[in-house]
Coordinates of C-alpha atoms in Angstrom, one line a residue:
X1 CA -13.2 -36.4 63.4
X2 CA -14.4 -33.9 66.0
X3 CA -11.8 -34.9 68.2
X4 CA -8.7 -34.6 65.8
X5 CA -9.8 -31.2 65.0
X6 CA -9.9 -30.1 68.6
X7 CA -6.3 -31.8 69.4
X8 CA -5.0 -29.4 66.9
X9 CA -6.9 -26.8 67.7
X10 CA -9.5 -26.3 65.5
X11 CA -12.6 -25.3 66.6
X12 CA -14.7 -27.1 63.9
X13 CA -17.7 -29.6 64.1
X14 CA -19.1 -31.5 61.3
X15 CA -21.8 -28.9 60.2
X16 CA -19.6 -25.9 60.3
X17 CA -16.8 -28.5 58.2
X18 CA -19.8 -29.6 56.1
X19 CA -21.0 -25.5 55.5
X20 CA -17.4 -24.4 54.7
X21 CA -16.9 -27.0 52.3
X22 CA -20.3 -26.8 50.7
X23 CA -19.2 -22.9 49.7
X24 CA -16.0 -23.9 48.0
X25 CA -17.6 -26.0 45.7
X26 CA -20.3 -24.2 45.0
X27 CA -17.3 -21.2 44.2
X28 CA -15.7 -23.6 41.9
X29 CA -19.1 -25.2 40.1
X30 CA -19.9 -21.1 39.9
X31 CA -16.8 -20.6 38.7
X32 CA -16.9 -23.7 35.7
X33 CA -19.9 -22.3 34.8
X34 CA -18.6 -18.6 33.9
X35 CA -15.6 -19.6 32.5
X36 CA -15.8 -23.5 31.2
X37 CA -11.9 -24.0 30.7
X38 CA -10.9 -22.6 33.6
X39 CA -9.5 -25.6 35.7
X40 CA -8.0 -27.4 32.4
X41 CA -4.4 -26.6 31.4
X42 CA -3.3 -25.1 28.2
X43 CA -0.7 -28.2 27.1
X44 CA -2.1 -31.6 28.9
X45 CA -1.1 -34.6 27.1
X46 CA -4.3 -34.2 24.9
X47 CA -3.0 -30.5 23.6
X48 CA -6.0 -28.9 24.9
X49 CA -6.3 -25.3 25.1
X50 CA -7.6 -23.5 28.2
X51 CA -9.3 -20.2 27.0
X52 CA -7.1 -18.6 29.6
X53 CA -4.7 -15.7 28.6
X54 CA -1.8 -15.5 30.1
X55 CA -2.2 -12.4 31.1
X56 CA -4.8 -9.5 30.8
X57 CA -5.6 -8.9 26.9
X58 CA -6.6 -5.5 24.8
X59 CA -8.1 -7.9 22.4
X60 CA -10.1 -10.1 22.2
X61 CA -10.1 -11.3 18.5
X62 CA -8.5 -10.3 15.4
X63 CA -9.9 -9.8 11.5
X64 CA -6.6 -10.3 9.5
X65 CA -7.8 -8.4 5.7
X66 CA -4.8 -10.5 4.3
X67 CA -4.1 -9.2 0.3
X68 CA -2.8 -12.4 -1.3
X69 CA -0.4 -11.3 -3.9
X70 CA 1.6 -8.3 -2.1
X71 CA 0.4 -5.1 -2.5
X72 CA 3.4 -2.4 -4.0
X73 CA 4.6 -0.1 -0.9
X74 CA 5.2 2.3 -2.9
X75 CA 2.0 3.0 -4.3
X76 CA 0.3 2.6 -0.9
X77 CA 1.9 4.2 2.1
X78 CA 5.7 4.5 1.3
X79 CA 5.8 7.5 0.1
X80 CA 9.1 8.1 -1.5
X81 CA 9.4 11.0 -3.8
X82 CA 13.4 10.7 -5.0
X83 CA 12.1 7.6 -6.9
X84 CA 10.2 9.9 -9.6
X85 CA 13.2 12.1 -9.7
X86 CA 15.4 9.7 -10.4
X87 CA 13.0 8.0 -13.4
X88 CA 14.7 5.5 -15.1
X89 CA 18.0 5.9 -13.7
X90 CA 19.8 2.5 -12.0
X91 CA 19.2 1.2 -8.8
X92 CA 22.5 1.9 -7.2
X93 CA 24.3 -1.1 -6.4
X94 CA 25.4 0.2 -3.1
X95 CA 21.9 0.3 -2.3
X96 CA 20.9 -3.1 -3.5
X97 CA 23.9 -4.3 -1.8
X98 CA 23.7 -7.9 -3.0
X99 CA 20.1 -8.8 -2.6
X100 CA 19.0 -11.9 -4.1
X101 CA 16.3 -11.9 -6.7
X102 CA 13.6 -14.0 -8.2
X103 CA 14.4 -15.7 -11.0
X104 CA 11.9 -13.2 -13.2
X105 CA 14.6 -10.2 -12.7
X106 CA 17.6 -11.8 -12.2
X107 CA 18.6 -11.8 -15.7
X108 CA 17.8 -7.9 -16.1
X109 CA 20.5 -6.6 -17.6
X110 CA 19.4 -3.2 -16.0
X111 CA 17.5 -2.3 -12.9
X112 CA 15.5 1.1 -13.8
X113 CA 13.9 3.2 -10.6
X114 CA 10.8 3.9 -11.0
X115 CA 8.2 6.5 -9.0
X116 CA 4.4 5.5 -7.9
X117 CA 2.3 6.6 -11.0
X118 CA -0.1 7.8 -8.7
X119 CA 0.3 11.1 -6.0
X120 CA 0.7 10.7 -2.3
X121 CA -1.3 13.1 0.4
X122 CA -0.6 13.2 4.5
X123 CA -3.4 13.1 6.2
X124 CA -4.4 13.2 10.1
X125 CA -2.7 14.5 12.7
X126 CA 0.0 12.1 12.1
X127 CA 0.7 13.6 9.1
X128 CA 0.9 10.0 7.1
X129 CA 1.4 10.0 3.7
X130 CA -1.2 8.0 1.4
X131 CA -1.4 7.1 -1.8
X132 CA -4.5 8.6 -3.8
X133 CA -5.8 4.8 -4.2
X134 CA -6.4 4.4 -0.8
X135 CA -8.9 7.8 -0.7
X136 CA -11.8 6.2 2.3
X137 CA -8.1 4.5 4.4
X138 CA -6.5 8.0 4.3
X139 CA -10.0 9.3 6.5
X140 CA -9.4 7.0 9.2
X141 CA -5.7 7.3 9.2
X142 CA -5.9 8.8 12.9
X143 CA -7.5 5.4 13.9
X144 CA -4.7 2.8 11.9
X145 CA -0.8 2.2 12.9
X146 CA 0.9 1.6 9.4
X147 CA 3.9 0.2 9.9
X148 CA 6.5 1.2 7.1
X149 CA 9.4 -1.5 8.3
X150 CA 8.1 -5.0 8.2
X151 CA 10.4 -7.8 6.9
X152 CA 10.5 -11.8 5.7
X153 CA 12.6 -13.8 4.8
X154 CA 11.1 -15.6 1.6
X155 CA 11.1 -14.0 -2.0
X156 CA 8.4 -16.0 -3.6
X157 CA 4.5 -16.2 -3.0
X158 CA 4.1 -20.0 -1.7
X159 CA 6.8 -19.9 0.9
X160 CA 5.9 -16.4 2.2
X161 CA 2.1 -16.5 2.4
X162 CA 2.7 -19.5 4.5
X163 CA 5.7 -17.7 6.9
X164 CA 3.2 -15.2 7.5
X165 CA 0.2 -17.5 8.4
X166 CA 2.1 -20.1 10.3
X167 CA 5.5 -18.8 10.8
X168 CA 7.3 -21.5 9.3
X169 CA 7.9 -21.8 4.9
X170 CA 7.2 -25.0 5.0
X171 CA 3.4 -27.0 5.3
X172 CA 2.0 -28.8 8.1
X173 CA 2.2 -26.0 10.6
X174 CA -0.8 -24.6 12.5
X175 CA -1.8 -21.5 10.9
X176 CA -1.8 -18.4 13.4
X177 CA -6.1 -18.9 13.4
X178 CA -5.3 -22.6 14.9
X179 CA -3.3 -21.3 17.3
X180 CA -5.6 -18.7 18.7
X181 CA -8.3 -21.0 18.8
X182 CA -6.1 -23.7 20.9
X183 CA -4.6 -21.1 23.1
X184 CA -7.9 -19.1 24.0
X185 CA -10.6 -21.2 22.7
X186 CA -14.1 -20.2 21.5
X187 CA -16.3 -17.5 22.8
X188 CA -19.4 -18.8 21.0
X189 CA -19.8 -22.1 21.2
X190 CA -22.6 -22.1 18.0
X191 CA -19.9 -20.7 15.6
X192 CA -16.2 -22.1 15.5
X193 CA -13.3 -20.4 16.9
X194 CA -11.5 -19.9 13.2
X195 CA -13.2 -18.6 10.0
X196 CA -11.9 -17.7 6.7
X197 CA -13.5 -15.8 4.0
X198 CA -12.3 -15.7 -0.1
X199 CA -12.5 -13.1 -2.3
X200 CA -10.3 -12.2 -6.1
X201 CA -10.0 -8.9 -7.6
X202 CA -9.6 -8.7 -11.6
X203 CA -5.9 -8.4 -11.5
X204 CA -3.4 -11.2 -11.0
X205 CA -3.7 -13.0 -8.1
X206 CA -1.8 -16.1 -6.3
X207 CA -4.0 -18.8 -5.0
X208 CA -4.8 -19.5 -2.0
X209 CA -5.3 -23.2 -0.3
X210 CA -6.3 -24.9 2.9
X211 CA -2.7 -25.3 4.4
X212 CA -2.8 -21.7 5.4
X213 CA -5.5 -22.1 7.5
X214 CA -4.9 -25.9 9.0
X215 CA -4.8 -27.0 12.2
X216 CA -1.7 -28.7 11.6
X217 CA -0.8 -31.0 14.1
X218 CA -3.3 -29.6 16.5
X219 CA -6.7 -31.4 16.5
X220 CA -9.1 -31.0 13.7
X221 CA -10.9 -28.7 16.1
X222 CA -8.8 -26.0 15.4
X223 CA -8.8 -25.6 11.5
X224 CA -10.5 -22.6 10.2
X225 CA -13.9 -22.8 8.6
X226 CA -14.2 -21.7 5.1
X227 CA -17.1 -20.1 4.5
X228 CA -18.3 -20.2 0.8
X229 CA -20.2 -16.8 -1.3
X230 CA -22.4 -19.1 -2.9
X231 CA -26.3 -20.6 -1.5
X232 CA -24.4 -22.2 1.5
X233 CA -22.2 -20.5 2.8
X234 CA -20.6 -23.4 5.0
X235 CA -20.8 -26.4 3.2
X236 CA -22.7 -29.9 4.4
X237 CA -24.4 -28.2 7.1
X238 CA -27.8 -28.0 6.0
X239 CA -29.3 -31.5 7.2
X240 CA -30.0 -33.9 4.2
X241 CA -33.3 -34.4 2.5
X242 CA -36.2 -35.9 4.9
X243 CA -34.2 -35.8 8.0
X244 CA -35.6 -33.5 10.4
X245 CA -34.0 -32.2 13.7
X246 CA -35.1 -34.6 15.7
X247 CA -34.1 -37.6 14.2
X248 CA -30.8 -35.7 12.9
X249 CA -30.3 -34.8 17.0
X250 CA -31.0 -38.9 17.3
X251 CA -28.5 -39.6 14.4
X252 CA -25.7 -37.8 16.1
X253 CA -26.1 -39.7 19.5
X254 CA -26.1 -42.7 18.6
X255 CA -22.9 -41.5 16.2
X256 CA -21.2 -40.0 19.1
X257 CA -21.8 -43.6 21.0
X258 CA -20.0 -45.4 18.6
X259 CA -17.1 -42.7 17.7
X260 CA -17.2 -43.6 21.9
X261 CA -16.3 -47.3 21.7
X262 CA -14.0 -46.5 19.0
X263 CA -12.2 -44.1 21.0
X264 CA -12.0 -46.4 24.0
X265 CA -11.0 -49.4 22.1
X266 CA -7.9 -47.4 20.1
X267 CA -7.5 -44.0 22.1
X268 CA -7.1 -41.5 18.9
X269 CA -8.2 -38.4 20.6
X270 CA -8.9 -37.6 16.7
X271 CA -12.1 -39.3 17.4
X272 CA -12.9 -37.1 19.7
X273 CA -12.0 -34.3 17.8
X274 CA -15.0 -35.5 15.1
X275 CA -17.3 -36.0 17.7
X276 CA -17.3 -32.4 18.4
X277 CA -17.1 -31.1 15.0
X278 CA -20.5 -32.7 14.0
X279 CA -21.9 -31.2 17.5
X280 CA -20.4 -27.7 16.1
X281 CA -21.9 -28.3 12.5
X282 CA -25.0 -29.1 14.3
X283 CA -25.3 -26.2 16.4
X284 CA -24.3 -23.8 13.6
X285 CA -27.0 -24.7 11.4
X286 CA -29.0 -22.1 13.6
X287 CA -26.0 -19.7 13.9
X288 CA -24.5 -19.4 11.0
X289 CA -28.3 -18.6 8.6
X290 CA -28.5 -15.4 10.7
X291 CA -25.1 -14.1 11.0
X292 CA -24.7 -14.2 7.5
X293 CA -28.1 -12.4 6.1
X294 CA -27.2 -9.0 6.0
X295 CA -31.1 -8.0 5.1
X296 CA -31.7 -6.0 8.5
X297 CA -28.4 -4.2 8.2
X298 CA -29.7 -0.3 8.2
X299 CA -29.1 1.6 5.0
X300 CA -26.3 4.1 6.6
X301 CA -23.7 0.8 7.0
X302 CA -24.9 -0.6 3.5
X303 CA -23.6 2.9 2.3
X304 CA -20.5 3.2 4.5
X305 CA -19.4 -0.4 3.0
X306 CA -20.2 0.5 -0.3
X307 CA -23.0 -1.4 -2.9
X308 CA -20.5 -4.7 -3.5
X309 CA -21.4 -5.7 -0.1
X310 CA -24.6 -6.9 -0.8
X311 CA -22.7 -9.3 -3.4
X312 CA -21.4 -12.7 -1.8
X313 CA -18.4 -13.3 -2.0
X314 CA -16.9 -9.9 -2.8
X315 CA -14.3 -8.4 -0.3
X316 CA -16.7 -5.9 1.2
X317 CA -19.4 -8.5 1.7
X318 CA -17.0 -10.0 3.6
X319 CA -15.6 -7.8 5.8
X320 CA -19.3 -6.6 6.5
X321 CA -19.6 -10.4 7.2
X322 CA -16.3 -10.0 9.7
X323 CA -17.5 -7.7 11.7
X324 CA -20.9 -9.9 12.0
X325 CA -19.0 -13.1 13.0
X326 CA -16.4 -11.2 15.2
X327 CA -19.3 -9.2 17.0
X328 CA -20.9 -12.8 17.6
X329 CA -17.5 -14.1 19.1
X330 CA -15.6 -15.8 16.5
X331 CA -12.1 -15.5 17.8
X332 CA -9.9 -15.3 14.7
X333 CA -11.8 -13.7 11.0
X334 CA -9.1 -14.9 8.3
X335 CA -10.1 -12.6 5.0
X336 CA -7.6 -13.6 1.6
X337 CA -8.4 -11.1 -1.0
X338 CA -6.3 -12.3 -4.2
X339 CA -4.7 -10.5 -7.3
X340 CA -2.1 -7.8 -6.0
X341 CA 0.6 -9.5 -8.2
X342 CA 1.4 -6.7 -10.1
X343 CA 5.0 -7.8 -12.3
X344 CA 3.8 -5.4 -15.4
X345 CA 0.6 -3.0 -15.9
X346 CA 0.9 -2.2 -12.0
X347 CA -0.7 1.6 -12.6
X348 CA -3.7 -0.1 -13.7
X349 CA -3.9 -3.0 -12.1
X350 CA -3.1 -2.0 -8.6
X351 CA -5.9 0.9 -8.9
X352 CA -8.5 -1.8 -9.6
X353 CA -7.4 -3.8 -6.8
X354 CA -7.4 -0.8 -4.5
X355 CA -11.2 -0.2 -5.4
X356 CA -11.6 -2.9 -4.4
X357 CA -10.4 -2.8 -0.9
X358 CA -10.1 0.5 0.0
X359 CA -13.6 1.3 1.2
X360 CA -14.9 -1.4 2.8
X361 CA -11.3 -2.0 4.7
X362 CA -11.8 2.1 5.8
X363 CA -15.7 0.9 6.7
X364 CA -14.8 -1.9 8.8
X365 CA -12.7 0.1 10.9
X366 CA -15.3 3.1 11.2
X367 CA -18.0 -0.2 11.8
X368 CA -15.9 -1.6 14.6
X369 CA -15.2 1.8 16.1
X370 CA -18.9 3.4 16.4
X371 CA -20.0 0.1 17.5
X372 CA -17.5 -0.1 20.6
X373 CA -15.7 -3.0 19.5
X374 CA -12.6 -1.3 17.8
X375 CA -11.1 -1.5 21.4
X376 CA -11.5 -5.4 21.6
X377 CA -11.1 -5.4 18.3
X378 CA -7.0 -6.4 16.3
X379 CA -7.8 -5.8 12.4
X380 CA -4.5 -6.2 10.3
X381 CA -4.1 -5.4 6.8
X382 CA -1.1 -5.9 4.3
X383 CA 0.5 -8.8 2.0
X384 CA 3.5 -11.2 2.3
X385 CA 6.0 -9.2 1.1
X386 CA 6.8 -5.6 -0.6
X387 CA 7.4 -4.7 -4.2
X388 CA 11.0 -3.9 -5.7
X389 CA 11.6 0.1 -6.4
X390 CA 13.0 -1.3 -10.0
X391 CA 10.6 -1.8 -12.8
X392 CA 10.1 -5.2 -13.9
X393 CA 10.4 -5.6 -17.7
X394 CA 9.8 -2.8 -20.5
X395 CA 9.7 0.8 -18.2
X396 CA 7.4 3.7 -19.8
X397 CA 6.2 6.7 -18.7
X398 CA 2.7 5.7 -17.7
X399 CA 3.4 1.8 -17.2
X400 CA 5.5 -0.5 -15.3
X401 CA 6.0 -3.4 -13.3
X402 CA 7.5 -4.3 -9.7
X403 CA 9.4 -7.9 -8.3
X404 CA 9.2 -8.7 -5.2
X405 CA 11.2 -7.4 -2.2
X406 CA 11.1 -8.9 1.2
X407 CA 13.5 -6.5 2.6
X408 CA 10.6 -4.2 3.2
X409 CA 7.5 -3.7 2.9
X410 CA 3.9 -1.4 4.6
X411 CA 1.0 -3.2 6.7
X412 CA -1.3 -1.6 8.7
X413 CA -3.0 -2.3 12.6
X414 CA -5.7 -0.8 14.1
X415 CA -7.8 -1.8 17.3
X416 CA -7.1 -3.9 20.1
X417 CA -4.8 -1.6 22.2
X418 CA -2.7 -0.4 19.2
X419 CA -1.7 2.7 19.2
X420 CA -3.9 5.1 16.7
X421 CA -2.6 7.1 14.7
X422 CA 1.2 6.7 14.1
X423 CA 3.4 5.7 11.8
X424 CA 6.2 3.4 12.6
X425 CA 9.4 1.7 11.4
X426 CA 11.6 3.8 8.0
X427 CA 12.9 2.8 5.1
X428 CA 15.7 4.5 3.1
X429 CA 15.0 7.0 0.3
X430 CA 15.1 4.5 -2.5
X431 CA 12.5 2.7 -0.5
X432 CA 14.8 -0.7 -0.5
X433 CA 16.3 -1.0 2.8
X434 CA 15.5 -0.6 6.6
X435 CA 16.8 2.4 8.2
X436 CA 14.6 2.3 11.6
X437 CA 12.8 -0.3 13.6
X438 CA 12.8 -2.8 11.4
X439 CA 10.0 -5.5 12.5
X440 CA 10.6 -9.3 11.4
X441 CA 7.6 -11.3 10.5
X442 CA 7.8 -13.2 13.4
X443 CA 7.6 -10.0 15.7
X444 CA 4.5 -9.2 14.4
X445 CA 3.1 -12.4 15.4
X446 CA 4.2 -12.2 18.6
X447 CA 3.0 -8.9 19.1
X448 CA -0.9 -10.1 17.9
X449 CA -1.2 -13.2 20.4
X450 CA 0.6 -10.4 23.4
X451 CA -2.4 -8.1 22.3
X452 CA -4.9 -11.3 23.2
X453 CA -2.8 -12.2 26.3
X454 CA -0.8 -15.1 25.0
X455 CA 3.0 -15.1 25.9
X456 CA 3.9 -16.5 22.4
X457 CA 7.4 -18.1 24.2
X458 CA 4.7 -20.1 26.6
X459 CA 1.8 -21.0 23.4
X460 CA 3.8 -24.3 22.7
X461 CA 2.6 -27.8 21.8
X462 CA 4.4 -31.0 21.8
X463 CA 5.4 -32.9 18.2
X464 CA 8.0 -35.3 17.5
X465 CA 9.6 -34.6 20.7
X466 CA 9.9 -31.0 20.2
X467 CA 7.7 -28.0 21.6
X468 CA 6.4 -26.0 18.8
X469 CA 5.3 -22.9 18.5
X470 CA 4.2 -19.9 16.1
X471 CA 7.0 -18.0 16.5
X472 CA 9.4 -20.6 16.6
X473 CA 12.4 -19.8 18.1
X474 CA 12.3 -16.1 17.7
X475 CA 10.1 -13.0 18.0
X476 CA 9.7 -10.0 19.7
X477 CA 7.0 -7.7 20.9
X478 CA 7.0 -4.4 18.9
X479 CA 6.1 -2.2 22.0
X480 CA 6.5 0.6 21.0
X481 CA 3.2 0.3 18.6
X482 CA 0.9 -0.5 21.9
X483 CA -0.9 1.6 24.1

């Protein structure tokens, strides 16, 4: 050996080989330690997921407030004042310009405009305009983006709630959680990558259901956890009744042993997928009792959140509960607050709603912010769609109703190298159309996995012979919205 080195001139004996070798592997053991994927690629033949961006991130993980139902536009942060002037008079129909419409107002014989009930403010240096519902969002307008111009394809509730979470209308697609959690992983291994909190205001709200936050036809591994307002908050993990943790640690061995003969005998890397679920479940019996008693939080964020979030299950018990499993590094915090479907009694309805989420959505960012983790941090709030600037049904001067209107339509971003404090994107006076950077639904998706360093063209997985992805074929990043 010490020969052939010299003949090619390299001046290397066996210990000096022996030293220099021993340092590369320690560099790569050192380096398996720090970051566990690291060697692994993103799409093997198994589909598993590296926990390497593709490129540096400004997040690190997202808390997506979703309001299930649509929230009106118009009453929140499109501020359109020729709509109260022109009270009860027709949409034009150069303005509506042949837009389709849900089977609830197509057969309106007239299509009355009508104004917000409710007075609108600018606030911040920005000089946004916000509704009067949205009092505690208005003081941290100078740390959110709204975004005035987002767009969708689908008119009704099932299809668009499920465009938004997995960018396709249709079921069995991995929800935007399950693909976080296969492109970057977990960064706690004691609490799951993917969580997703409930909660229902009084008004009228569509259901929610599992498929918006599957896995789809990623492994099991990747399908968001629901966690539950009532004694346990995830369900089945408390051990059963005379088992201690010994013989439960026992049980699972000898479980994973046989899920091991099973797996080498038919190769379903399912198998393997429920092998580490019931280690996960088994370390988040520890986990998940802490995160989730909010006894030792100090009295000043008990007050900032407001009193309903020492109530399970309400929306500011769990955004409170957010920022408590995002701090602890759960990648992707799914919240679905229900019953923003406002076709009639909208005045009264939507300001219920509103109290409902306006302070604790305003607190989490303020939490986030004087914690340091607002940087890190992606928190998205807004529905599927918009509402129509027509009233649905019988018009008066104090009540009304609103359709729904994918044309356009207000979210809002803050955090995780968002710009602060801008508003972006215009619609036209009648508040119907897009007159200025419009933004698609599936641009918005591709701009939250760019924020966490995932090239959404490259975050693809193999399915019936085709590569899959969230955005499917299209998308752009909205750049202009990032710092």
């Amino acid at each position: 050996m010490e020969k052939d080195f010299l003949e090619h001139g390299l001046h290397f004996n066996r210990r000096r080989f022996l030293s220099k070798l021993s340092l590369g592997i320690g560099s790569v053991a050192l380096g398996s330690l720090l970051i566990p994927d690291l060697f692994r690629s993103r799409t093997d033949d198994d589909g598993f997921s590296s926990g390497v961006p593709d490129f540096a991130p400004k997040a690190k993980r997202v808390i997506y407030l979703f309001q299930n139902g649509a929230p009106s536009q118009l009453e929140s942060f499109d501020y359109k004042p020729k709509l109260r002037e022109m009270m009860g008079q027709e949409l034009p129909a150069s303005i509506r310009d042949g837009q389709r419409l849900t089977g609830m107002t197509s057969n309106q014989s007239s299509f009355p405009l009508v104004g917000s009930y409710y007075d609108f403010q600018q606030y911040g240096q920005s000089k946004a305009w916000v509704s009067d519902l949205f009092p505690h969002t208005a003081k941290v307008v100078d740390d959110i983006c709204i975004i005035k111009s987002m767009f969708t394809e689908a008119i009704n509730h099932d299809p668009a709630l499920t465009f938004f979470q997995t960018g396709a209308q249709q079921g069995n697609r991995p929800s935007m959680g399950a693909w976080l959690s296969y492109g970057l992983g977990s960064e706690n291994k004691n609490l799951p990558a993917f969580t997703v909190l409930l909660s229902r205001g009084k008004g009228n709200g569509q259901g929610v259901y599992s498929k918006l936050w599957t896995n789809g036809f990623l492994d099991s591994t990747h399908q968001g956890v629901q966690f539950s307002s009532g004694e346990d908050p995830v369900l089945y993990l408390k051990d059963p009744e005379g088992l201690g943790r010994a013989e439960r640690r026992k049980m699972l061995d000898n479980l994973a042993a046989l899920n091991e003969l099973s797996f080498q005998e038919f190769g379903d890397p399912e198998i393997g997928a429920k092998i580490q679920q019931y280690e996960m479940a088994y370390r988040m019996q520890t986990a998940v009792p802490e995160i989730t008693d909010v006894s030792k939080e100090p009295d000043d964020i008990i007050k900032l959140y407001g009193p309903d979030c020492l109530v399970p299950g309400t929306f500011a018990a769990n955004c409170l509960l957010a920022r408590k499993l995002s701090e602890n590094g759960v990648r992707f915090v799914q919240l679905y607050h229900q019953g923003w479907d406002q076709h009639g009694n909208l005045p009264s309805e939507m300001a219920g709603q509103a109290k409902d989420v306006d302070q604790a959505s305003a607190a989490l960012v303020t939490d986030l912010k004087q914690r340091g983790l607002l940087d890190e941090t992606l928190v998205i709030w807004g529905g599927e769609f918009g509402r129509t600037n027509y009233s649905q049904g019988k018009l008066t001067k104090d009540n009304y109703g609103r359709d729904h209107h994918p044309r356009c339509f207000s979210v809002w971003m803050a955090g995780g190298g968002v710009k602060p404090g801008i508003v972006y994107g215009e619609t036209d006076d009648f508040g119907y159309n897009i007159i200025k950077d419009p933004v698609h639904v599936h641009d918005f998706q591709a701009t939250v996995l760019h924020q966490l360093g995932l090239n959404h063209e490259k975050l693809t997985f193999k399915h019936l012979g085709r590569r899959y992805r969230l955005t499917d074929v299209a998308g752009k990043v909205v750049k202009d919205i990032l710092v």
